[in-house]
Short mmCIF file of C-alpha atoms in Angstrom, two decimals:
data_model
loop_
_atom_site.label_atom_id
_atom_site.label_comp_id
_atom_site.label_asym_id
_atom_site.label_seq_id
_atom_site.Cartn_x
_atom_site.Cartn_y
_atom_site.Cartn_z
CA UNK D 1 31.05 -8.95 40.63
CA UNK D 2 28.61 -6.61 39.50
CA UNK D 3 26.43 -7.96 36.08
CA UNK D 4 24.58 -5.28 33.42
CA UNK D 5 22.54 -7.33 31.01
CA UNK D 6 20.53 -5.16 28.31
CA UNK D 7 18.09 -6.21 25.72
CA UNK D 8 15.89 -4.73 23.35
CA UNK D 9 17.75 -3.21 20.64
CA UNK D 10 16.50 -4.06 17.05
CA UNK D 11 16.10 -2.60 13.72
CA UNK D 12 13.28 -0.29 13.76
CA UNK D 13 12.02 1.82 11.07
CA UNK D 14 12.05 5.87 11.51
CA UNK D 15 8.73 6.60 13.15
CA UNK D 16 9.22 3.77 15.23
CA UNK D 17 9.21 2.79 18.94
CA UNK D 18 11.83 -0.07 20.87
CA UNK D 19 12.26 -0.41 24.66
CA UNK D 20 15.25 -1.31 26.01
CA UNK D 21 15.99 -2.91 29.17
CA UNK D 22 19.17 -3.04 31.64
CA UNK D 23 18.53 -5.58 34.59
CA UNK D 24 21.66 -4.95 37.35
CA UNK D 25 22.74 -8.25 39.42
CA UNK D 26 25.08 -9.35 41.52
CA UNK D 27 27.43 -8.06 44.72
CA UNK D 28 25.39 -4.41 44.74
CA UNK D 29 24.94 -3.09 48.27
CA UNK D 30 23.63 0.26 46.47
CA UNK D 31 22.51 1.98 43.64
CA UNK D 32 23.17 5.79 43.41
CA UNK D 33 21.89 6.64 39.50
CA UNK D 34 21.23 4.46 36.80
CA UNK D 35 21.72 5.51 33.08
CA UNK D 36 21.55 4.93 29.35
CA UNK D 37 24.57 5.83 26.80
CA UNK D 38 24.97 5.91 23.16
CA UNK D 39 27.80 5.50 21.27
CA UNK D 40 27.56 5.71 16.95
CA UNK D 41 30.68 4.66 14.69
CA UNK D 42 33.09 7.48 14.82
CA UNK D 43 31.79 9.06 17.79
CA UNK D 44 32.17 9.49 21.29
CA UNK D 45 30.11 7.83 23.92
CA UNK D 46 27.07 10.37 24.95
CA UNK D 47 24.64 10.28 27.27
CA UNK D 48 21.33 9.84 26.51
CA UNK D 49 18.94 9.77 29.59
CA UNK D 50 19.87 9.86 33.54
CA UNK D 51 17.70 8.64 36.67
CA UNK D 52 19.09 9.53 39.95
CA UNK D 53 17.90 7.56 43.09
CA UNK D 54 15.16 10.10 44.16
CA UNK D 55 13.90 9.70 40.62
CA UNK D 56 14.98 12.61 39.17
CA UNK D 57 15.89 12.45 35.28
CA UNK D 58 17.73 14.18 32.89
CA UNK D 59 18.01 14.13 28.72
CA UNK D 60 20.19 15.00 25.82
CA UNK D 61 18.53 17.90 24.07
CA UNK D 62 18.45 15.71 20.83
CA UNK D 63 16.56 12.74 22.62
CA UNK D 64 14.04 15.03 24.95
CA UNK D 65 10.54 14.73 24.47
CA UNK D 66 11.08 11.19 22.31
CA UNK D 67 12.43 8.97 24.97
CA UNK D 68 11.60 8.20 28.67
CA UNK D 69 13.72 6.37 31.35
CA UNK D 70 12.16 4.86 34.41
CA UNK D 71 13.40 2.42 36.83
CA UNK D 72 11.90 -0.98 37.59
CA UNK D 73 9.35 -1.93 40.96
CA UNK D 74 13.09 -4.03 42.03
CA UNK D 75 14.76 -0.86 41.32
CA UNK D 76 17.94 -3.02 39.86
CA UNK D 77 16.34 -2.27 36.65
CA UNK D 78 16.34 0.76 34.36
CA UNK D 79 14.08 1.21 31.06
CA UNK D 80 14.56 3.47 27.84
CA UNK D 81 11.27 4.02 26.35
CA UNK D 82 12.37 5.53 22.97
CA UNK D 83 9.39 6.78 20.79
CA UNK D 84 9.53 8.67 17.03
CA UNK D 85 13.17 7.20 16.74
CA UNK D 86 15.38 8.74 13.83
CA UNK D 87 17.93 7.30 11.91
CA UNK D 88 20.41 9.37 13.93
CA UNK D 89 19.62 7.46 16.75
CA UNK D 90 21.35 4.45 15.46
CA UNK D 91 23.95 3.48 17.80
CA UNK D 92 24.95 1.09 20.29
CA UNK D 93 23.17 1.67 23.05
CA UNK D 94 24.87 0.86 26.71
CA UNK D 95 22.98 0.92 30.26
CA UNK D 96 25.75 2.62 33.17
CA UNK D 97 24.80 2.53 37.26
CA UNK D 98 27.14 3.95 39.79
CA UNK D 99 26.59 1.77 42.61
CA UNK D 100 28.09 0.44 46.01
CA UNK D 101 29.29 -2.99 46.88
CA UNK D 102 29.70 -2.60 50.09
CA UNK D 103 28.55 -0.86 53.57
CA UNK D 104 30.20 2.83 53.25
CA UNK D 105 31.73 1.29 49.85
CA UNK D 106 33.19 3.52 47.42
CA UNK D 107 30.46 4.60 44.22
CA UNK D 108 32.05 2.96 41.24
CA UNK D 109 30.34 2.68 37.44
CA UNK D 110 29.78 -0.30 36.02
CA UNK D 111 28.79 -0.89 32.08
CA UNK D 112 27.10 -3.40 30.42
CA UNK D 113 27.45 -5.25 27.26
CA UNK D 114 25.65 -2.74 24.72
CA UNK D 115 23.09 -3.45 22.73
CA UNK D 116 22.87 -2.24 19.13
CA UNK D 117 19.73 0.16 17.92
CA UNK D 118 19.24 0.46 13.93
CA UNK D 119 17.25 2.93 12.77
CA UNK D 120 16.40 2.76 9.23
CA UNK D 121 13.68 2.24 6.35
#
């Protein structure tokens, strides 16, 4: 079994700052990439932010330059530093790694719970 547990989320007025956090546990031989998603009532699940192993990181146009991802010293955790946060940012906000379970194991991703950011004054 392979656990995602993120925190963080909040309501946060426009302007405003949150951090969230995705801590990976479990039967994980490997991590390949580690990201953050977003998904707001009505719409489709986006990405928001990417970090590959070598540490390598990609944004959504809409989020670049506001928010930050970064990986932990344990490297089983992933970050989302999201600064000047709009109310279109308001979504639930879910952490994704593709990782291994196994020696020469098949990638697979695994999702966590979600956790819900509210933007609004």
């Amino acid at each position: 079994q392979v656990h995602l547990v993120e925190s963080g989320g909040g309501l946060v007025q426009p302007g405003g700052s949150l951090r969230l956090s995705c801590a990976a546990s479990g039967s994980i031989f490997s991590i390949y990439a580690m990201g953050w998603y977003r998904q707001a009532p009505g719409k489709e699940r986006e990405l928001v932010a990417h970090i590959s192993v070598s540490g390598s990181t990609n944004y959504a146009d809409s989020v670049k330059d506001r928010f930050t991802i970064s990986r932990g010293n344990a490297k089983n955790t992933v970050y989302l530093q999201m600064n000047s946060l709009k109310p279109e940012d308001t979504a639930a906000y879910y952490c994704k790694i593709v990782a291994s379970r196994f020696l020469m194991g098949t990638p697979n991703d695994y999702w966590g719970q979600g956790t819900q950011v509210t933007v609004s004054s």
